[in-house]
Coordinates of C-alpha atoms in Angstrom, one line a residue:
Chain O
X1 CA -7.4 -55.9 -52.4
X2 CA -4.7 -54.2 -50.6
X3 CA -1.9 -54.6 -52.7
X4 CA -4.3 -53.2 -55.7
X5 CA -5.7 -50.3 -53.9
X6 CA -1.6 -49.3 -53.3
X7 CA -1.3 -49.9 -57.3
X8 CA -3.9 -47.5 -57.9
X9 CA -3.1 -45.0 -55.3
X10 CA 0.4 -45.1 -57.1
X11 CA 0.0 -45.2 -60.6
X12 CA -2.7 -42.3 -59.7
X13 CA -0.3 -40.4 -57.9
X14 CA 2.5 -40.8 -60.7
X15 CA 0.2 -39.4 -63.3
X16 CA -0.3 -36.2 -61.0
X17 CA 3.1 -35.4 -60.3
X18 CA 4.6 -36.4 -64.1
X19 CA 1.7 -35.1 -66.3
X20 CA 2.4 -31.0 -65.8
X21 CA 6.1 -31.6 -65.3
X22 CA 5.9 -33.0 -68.9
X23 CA 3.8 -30.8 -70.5
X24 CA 6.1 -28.2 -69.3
X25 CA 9.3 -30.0 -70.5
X26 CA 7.8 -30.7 -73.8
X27 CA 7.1 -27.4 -74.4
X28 CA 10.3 -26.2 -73.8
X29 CA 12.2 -25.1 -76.1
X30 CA 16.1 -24.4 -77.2
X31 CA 17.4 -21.6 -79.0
X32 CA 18.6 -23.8 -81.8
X33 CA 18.0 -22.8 -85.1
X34 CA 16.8 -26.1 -86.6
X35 CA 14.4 -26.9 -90.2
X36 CA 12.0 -30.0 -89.9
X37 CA 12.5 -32.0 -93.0
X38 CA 10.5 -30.9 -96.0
X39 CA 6.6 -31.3 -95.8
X40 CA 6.8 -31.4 -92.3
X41 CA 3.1 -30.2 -90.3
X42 CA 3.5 -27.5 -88.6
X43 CA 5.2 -28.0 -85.4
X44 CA 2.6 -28.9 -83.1
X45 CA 0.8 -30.9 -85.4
X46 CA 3.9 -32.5 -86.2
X47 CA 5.2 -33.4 -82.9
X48 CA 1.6 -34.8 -82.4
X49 CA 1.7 -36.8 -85.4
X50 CA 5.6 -38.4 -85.8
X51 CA 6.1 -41.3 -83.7
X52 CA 9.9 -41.1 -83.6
X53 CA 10.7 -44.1 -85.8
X54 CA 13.6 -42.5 -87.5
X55 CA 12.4 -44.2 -91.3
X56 CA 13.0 -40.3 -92.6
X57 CA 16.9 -40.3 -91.6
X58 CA 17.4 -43.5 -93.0
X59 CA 16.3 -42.6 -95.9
X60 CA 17.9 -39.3 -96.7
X61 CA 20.7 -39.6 -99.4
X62 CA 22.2 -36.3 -98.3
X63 CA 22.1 -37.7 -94.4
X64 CA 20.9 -34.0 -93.5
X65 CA 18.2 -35.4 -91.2
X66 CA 19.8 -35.6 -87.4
X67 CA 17.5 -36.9 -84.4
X68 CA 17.0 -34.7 -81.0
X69 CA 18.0 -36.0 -78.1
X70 CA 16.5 -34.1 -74.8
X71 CA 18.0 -30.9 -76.0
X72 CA 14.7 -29.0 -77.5
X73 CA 12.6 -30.8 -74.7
X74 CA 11.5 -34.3 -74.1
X75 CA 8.6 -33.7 -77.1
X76 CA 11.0 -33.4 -79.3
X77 CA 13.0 -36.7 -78.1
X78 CA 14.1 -38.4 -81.4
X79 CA 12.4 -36.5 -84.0
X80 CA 13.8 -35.2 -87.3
X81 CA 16.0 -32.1 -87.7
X82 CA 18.5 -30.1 -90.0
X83 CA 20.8 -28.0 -89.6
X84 CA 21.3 -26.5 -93.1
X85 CA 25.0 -25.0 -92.0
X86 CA 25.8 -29.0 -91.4
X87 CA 24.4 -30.2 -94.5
X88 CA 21.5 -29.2 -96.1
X89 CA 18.2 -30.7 -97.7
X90 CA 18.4 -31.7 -101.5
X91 CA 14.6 -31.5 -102.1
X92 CA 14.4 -35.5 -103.0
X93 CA 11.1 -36.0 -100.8
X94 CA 12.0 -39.5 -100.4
X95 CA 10.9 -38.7 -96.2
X96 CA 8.0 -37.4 -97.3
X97 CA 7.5 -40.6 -98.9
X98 CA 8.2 -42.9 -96.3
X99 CA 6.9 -40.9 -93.5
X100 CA 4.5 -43.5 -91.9
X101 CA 2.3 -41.0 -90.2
X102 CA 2.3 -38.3 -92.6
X103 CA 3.8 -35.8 -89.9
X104 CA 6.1 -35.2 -93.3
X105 CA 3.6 -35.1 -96.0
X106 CA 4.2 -37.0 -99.2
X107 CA 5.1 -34.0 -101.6
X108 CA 6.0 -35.0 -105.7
X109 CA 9.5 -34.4 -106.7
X110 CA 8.5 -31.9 -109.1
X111 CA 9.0 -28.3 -109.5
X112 CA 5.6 -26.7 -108.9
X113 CA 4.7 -29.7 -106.1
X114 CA 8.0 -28.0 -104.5
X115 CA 7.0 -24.7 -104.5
X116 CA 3.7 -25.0 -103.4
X117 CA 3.8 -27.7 -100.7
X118 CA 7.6 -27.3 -99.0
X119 CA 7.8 -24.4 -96.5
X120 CA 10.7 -25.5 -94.2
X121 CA 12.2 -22.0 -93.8
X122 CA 13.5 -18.9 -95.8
X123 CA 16.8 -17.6 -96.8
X124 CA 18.0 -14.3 -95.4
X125 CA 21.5 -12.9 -96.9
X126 CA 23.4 -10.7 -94.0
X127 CA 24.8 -8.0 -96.9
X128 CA 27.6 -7.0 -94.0
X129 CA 28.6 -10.5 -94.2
X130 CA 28.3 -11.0 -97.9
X131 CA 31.0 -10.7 -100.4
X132 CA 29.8 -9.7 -103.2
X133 CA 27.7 -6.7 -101.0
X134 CA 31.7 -6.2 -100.2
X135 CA 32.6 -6.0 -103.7
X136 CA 34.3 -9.0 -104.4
X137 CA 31.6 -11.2 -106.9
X138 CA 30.9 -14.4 -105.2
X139 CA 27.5 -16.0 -106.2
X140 CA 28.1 -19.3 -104.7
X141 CA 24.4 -19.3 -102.9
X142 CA 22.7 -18.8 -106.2
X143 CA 25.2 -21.6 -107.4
X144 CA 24.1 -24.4 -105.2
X145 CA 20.5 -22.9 -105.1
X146 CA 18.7 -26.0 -106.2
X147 CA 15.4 -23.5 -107.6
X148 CA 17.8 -20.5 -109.2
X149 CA 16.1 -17.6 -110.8
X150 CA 12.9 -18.3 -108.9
X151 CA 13.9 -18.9 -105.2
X152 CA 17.1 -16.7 -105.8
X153 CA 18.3 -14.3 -108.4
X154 CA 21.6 -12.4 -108.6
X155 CA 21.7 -8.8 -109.5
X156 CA 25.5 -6.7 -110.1
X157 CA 28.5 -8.5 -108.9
X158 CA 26.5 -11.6 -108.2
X159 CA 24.8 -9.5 -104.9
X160 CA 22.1 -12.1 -104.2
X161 CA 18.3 -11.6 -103.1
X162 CA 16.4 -14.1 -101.9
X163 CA 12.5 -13.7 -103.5
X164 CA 9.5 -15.4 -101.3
X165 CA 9.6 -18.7 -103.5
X166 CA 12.3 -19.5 -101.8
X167 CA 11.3 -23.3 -99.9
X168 CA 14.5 -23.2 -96.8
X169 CA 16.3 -26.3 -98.1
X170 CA 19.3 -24.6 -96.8
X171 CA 21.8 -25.5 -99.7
X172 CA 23.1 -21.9 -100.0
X173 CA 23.8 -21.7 -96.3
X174 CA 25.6 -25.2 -96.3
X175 CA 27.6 -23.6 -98.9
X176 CA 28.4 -19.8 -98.5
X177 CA 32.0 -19.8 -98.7
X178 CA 32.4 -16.5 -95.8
X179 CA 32.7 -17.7 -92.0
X180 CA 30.4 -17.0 -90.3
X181 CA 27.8 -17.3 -93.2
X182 CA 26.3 -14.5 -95.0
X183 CA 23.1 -16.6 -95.7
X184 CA 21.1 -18.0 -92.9
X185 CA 17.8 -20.0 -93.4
X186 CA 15.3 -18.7 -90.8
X187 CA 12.7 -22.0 -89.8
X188 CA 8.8 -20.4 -90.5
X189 CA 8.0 -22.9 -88.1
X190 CA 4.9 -22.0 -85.8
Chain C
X1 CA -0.1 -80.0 -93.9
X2 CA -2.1 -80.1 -90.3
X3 CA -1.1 -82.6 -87.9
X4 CA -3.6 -85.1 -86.6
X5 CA -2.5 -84.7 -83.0
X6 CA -3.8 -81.4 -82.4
X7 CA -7.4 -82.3 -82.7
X8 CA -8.5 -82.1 -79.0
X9 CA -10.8 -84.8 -79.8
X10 CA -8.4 -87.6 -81.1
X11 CA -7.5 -88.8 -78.0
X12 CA -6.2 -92.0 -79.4
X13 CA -2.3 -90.7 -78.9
X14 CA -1.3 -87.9 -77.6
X15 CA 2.0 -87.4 -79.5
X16 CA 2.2 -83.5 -80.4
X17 CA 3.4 -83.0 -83.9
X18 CA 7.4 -83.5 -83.9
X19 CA 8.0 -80.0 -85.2
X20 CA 6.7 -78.3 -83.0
X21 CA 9.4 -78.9 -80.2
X22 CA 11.6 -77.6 -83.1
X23 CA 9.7 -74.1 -83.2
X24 CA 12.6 -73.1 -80.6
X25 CA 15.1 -73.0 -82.6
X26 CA 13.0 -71.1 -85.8
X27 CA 12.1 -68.5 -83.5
X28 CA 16.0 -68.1 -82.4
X29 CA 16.3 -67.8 -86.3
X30 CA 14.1 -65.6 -86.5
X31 CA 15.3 -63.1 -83.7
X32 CA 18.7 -63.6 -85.0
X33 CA 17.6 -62.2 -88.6
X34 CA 15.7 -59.6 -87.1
X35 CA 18.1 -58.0 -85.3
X36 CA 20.8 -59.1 -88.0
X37 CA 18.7 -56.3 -90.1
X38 CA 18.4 -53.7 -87.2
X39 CA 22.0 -53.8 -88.0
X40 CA 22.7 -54.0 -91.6
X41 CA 19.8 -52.0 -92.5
X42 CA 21.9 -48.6 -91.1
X43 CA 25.5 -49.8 -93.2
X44 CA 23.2 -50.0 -95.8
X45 CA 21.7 -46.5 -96.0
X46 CA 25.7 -45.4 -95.7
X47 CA 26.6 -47.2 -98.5
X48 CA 23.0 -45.9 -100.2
X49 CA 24.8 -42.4 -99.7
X50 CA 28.0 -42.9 -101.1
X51 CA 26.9 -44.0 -104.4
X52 CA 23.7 -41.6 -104.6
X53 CA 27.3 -39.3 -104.2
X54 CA 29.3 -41.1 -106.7
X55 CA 31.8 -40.5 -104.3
X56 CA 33.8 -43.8 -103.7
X57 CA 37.3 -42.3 -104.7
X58 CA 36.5 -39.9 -102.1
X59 CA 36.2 -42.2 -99.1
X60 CA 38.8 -43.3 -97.0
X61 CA 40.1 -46.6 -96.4
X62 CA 37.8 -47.3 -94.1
X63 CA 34.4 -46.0 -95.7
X64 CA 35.5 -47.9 -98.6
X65 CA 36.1 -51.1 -97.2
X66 CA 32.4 -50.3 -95.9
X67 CA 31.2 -49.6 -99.5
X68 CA 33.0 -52.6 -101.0
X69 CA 31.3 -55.2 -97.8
X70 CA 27.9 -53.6 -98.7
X71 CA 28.2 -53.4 -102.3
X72 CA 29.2 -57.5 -102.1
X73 CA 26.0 -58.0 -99.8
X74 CA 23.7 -56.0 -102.4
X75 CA 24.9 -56.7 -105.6
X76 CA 22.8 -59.7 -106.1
X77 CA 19.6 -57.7 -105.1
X78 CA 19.7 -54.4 -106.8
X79 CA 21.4 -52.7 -110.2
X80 CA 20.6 -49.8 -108.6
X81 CA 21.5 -49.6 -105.0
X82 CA 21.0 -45.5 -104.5
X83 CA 17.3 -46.0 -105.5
X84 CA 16.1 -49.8 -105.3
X85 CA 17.9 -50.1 -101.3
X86 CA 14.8 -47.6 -100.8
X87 CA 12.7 -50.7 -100.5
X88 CA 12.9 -51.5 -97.0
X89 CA 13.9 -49.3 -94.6
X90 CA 12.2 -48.6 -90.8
X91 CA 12.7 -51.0 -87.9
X92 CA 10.3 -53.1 -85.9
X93 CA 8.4 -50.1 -84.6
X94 CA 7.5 -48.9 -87.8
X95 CA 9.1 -50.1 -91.1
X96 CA 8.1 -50.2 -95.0
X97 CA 8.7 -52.8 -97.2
X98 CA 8.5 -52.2 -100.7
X99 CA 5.8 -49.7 -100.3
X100 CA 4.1 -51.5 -97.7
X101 CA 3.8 -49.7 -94.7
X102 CA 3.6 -51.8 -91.7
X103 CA 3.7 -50.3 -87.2
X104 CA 3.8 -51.4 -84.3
X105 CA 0.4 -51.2 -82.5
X106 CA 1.2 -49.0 -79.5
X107 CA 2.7 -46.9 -82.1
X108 CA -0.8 -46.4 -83.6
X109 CA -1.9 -46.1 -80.2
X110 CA 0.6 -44.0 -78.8
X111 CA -0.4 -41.3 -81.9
X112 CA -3.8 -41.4 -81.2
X113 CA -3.5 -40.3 -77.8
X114 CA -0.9 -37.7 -78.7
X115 CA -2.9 -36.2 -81.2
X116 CA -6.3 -37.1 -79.5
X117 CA -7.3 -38.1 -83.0
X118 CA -8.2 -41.0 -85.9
X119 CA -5.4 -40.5 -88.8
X120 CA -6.6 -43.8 -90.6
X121 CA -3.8 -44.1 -93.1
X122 CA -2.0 -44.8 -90.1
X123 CA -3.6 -46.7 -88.4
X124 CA -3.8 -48.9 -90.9
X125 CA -0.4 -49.5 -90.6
X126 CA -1.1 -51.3 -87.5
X127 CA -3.5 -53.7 -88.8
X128 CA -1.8 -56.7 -89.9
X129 CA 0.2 -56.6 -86.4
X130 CA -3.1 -56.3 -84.4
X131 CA -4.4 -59.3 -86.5
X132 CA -1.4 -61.5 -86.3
X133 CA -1.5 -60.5 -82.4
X134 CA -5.6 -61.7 -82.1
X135 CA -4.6 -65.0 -83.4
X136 CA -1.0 -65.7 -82.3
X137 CA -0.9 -63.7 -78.8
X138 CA 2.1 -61.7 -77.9
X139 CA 3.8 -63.6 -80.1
X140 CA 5.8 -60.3 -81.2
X141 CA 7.2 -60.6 -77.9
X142 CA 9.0 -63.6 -78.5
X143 CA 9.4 -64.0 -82.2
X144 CA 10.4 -60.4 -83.4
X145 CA 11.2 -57.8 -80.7
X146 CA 14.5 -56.8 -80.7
X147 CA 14.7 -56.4 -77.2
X148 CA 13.9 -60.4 -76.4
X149 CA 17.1 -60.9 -78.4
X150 CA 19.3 -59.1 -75.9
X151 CA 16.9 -59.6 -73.0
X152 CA 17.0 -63.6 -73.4
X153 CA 21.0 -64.0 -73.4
X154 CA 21.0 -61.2 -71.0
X155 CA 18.8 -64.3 -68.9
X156 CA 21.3 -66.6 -70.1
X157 CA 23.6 -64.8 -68.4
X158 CA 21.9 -64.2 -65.3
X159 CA 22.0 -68.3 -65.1
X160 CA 25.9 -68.1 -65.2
X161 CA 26.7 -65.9 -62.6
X162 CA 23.6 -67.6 -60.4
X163 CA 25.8 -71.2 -61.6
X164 CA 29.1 -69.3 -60.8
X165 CA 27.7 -68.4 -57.4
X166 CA 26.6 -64.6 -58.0
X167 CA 23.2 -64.0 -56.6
X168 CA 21.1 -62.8 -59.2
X169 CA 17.9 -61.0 -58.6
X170 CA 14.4 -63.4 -58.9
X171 CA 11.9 -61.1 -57.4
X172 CA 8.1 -61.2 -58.1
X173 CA 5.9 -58.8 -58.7
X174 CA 2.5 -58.1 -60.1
X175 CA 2.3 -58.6 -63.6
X176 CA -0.8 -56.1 -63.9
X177 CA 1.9 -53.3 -63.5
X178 CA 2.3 -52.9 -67.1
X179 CA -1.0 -52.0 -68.0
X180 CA -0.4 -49.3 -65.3
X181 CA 2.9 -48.2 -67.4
X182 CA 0.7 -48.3 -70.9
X183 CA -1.7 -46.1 -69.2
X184 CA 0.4 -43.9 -68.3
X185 CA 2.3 -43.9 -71.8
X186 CA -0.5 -42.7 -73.2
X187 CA -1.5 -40.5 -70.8
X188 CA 2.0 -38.6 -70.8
X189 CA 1.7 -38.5 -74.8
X190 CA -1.7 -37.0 -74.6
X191 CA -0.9 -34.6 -72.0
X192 CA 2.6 -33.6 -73.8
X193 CA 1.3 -33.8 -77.8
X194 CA 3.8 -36.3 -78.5
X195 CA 4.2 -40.0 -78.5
X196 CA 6.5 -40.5 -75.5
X197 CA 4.9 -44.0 -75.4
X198 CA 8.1 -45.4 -77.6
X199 CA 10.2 -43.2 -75.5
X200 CA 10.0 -46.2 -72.5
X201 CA 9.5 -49.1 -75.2
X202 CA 12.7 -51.3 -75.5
X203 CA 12.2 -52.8 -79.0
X204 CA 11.9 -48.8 -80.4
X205 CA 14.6 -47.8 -78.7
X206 CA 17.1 -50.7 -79.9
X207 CA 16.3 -50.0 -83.3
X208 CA 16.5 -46.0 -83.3
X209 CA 19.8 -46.7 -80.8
X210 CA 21.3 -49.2 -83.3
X211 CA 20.6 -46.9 -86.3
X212 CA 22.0 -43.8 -84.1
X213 CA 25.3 -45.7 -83.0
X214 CA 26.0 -46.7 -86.9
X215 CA 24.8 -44.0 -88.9
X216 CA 24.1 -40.7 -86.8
X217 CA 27.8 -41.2 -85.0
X218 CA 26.6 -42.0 -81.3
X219 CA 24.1 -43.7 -78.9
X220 CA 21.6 -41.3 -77.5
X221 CA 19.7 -41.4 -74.2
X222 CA 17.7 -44.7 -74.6
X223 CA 21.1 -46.7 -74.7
X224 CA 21.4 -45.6 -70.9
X225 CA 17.5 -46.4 -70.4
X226 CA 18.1 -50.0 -72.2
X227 CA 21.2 -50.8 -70.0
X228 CA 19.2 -49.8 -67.1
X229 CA 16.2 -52.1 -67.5
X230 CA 19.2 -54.7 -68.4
X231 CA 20.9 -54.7 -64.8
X232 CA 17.2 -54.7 -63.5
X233 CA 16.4 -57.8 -64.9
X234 CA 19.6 -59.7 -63.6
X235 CA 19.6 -57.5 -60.2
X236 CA 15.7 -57.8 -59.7
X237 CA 13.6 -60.1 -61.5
X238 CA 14.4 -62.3 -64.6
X239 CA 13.2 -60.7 -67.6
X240 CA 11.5 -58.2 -65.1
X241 CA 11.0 -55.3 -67.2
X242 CA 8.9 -58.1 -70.2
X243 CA 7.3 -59.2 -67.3
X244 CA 5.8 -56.4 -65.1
X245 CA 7.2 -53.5 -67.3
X246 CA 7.1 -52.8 -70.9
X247 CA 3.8 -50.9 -72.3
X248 CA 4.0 -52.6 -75.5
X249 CA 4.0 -56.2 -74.2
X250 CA 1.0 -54.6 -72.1
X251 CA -1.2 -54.0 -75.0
X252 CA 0.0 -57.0 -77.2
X253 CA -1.4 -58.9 -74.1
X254 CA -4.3 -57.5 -73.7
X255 CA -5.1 -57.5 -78.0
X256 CA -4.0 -61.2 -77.5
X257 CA -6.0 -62.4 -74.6
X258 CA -8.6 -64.4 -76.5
X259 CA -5.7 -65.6 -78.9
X260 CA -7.0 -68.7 -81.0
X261 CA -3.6 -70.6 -80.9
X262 CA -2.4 -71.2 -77.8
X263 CA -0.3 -74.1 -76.0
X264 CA -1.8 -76.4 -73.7
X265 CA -0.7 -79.5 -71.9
X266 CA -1.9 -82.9 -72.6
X267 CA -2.2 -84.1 -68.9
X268 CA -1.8 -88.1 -70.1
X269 CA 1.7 -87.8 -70.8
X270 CA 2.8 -84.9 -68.5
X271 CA 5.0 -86.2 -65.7
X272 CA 5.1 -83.3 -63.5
X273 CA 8.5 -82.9 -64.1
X274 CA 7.8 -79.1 -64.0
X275 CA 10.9 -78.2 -66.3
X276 CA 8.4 -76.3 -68.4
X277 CA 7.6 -73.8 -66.0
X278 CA 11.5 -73.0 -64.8
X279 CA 12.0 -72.8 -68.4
X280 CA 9.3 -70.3 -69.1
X281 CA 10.9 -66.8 -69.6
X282 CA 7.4 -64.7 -68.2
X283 CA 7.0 -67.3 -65.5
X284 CA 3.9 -69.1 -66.1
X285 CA 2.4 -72.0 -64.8
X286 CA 2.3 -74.6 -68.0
X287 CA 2.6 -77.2 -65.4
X288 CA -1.0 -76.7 -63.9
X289 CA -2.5 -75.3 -67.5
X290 CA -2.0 -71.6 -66.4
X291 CA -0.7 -69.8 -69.7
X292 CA -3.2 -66.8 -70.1
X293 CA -2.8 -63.6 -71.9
X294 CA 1.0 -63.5 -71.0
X295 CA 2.2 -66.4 -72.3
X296 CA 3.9 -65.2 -76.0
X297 CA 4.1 -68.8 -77.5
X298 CA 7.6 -69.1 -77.3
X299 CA 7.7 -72.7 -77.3
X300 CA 10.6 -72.8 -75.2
X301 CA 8.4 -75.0 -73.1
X302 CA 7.2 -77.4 -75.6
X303 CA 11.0 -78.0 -76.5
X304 CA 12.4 -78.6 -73.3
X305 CA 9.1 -81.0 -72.3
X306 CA 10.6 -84.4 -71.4
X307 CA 7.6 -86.4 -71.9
X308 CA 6.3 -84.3 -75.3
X309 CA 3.1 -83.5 -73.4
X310 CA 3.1 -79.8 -74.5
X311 CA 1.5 -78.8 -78.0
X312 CA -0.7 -76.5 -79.8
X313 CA -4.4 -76.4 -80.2
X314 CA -6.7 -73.7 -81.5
X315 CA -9.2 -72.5 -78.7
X316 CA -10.0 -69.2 -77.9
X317 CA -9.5 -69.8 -73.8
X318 CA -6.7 -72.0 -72.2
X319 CA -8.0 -75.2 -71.0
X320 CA -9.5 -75.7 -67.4
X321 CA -6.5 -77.1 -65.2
X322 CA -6.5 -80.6 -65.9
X323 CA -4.9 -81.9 -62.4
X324 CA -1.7 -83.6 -61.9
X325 CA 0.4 -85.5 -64.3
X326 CA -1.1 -88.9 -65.3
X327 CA 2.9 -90.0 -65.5
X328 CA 3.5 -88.3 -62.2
X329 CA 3.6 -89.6 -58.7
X330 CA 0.5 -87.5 -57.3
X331 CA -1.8 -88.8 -60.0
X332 CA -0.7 -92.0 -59.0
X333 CA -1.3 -91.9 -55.4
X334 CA -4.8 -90.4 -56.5
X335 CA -5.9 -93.2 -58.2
X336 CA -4.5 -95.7 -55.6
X337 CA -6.7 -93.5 -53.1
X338 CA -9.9 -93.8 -55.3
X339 CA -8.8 -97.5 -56.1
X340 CA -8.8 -98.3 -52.4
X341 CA -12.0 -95.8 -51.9
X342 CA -14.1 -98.0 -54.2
X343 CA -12.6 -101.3 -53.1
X344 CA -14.1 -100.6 -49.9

């Protein structure tokens, strides 16, 4: 009886001392400017919902999708991220697909399914940055822009504006030529 | 085809159907191929990318020697590897086979308490696992996990350096301590919103770690964890962290405690020999008919049995202890006792 009340007093005692130690260290977060994969829940509801199993990385024919280790806090440990200057997300919505839990929703591979269900950030072009604001015509962005005309449209020497279709795949930060970027995708994460 | 032998009630002879002492090795097979996918599955997805990129004259020598193994290995199976490869992907925590969706049941439970709600589609997920667990028992434990590969010839080891006259650890504890460490798996994951309860689970980190070290270019932080309950179980107590530890052996236990096939002994041929229970990886007590929810029907006991007195029947409880050996020396002296009790 002993040896159980000790087991109890202990498991008890563990509980107290981790439980607001780890609510505080999953709620910590970095500075990194990351995107959750495409269809992802909003990032409560998504941390609450992905079990870490990694099915959406190995998956991903683009290999955009890297895994946090303890660097955005222990809720984050192992869950999905991309880093559109790295390599950015080709719109397949094979994760979506394979997501087990749904904390990536299953989203068609078609246009309007795109538009309307992928929210994973939004482009923002730094004009300073941007060569064809500096008068030399450019238009790589709009180039690798995988929705052009609707997401992204060019006006006089290529000059590129981003409208609010745009769904934050990150494929015209991946590959704006200038260093550092001109165009950053900005996570609307919650 | 059923074997006559396992019927409780033919007691004619006691002979336990041959292949079952054979299980042994087809569960080896079977942790082999396992983890022989943890591993292949990753070069794989590689080779998945560089022909979704058309990119093979791009690659160097090395990537392409990669292409050309995997390309040899999937030929046979798909005209399409950058699509049909899609098929099965995941690892023993939660994987999908050609559409089928199929999780490990502290997964389920771990998201449950995470998001302190029901999301049925995945839940159902777990359900072929938590039925396979109602009639088998922790089988998972020692058929599939990942982590029973290593951890077994990690034992194996231990018995080396304990032969080679290094003193490896064999302490004891109480094996009740893992349902302390799945309560308070779930606890963390519903306190934090997310499901830390595969954070401390060795068979989810070996199959994130493995896919990390091939295809993300490094091991993350469970490697360190993994190594760590590794030196525990030769410094401290043989397969310690299965036995007293892991939160997912805790609630396969507890899913599997009225488990219809279980092992028992057939007392008229055991001689006591008590081989089965040195053998027995989550030290049990086949010897005296003590196999309870912990006992993950290995069969490593059955095939090292002497005297074949170990076998399968289906009963929902393990049987009553049957006494001492009717081969053994006790049960002798028993009956000589009685003999000599009733003679006088």
């Amino acid at each position: 009886m002993e040896r159980r009340t000790f087991l109890q007093a202990l498991v008890a005692s563990a509980v107290a001392a981790a439980a607001p130690s780890t609510a505080a260290l999953a709620a910590s977060r970095s500075s990194l400017r990351y995107l959750r994969p495409p269809g992802a829940l909003q990032e409560q509801e998504f941390l609450e919902h992905c079990i870490h199993c990694g099915q959406c990385g190995e998956i991903c024919p683009n290999r955009c999708i890297n895994y946090f280790g303890m660097e955005n806090g222990l809720g984050s440990i192992d869950t999905p991220y991309i880093i559109p200057r790295e390599q950015g997300c080709i719109l397949c919505m094979k994760c979506g697909e394979v997501c087990p839990t749904d904390a990536i929703t299953e989203i068609e591979r078609d246009f309007e399914a795109i538009l309307s269900g992928v929210d994973m950030g939004h482009a923002r072009v730094d004009e300073s940055l941007c060569l064809s604001f500096q008068g030399k015509t450019c238009g790589v962005c709009y180039r690798a822009c995988p929705l052009p005309d609707v997401a992204i449209y060019v006006g006089r020497l290529e000059q590129p504006h981003v409208t609010d279709e745009c769904v934050g795949c990150g494929l015209c930060e991946r590959s704006c030529i200038q260093l550092p970027q001109a165009i950053r995708v900005f996570p609307t994460r919650a | 085809m059923a074997a006559p032998t396992i019927n409780e009630g033919a007691a004619v002879h006691h002979k336990p159907f041959f292949l079952w002492r054979h299980l042994n090795k087809l569960r080896w097979l079977t942790l082999i191929i396992v983890f022989a996918m943890l591993v292949l599955l990753p070069f794989l997805h590689i080779y998945q990318t560089y022909t979704a990129a058309h990119a093979y004259d791009l690659l160097s020598p090395g990537e392409k020697q990669l292409y050309d193994v995997m390309e040899s290995i999937a030929a046979p199976f798909v005209s399409d590897p950058a699509e049909d490869l899609d098929a099965v992907k995941g690892n023993t925590w939660s994987g999908s086979f050609w559409g089928f969706k199929i999780s490990d049941p502290l997964a389920a439970l771990g998201q449950v308490a995470a998001s302190l709600s029901l999301y049925w589609p995945f839940l159902l997920t777990a359900l072929v696992p938590v039925l396979a667990t109602i009639i088998f028992g922790r089988f998972f434990c020692g058929w599939i996990c990942p982590a029973t590969f290593i951890y077994e010839l990690n034992s194996n080891f231990a018995s080396w350096l304990r032969w080679a006259g290094i003193r490896v650890g064999n302490r004891r504890f109480d094996k009740r301590i893992k349902y302390g460490v799945l309560a308070l798996g779930l606890i963390l994951s519903a306190v934090s919103g997310s499901v830390l309860a595969g954070v401390v689970y060795p068979p989810a980190i070996i199959g994130r770690e493995i896919y990390y070290t091939i295809a993300q270019g490094g091991l993350g932080a469970g490697t360190i964890f993994f190594l760590g309950t590794l030196l525990f179980d030769i410094l401290v107590a043989r397969r310690g962290f299965c036995r007293y530890l892991c939160p997912g052996g805790a609630l396969y236990a507890l899913l599997g405690r009225y488990r219809l096939v279980r092992i028992r002994r057939i007392a008229e041929t055991c001689n006591d020999c008590a081989k089965c229970n040195v053998v027995c990886e989550f030290d049990l007590d086949p010897l005296r008919d003590g196999f309870g929810q912990e006992c993950n029907n290995c069969t490593a006991c059955i095939a090292i049995c002497p005297t074949d007195a170990l076998t399968f029947t289906i009963r929902p409880s393990d049987y009553p202890e049957q006494g001492p050996g009717h081969l053994g020396q006790l049960y002798r002296k028993q009956q000589a006792t009685e003999d000599t009790d009733a003679a006088s």
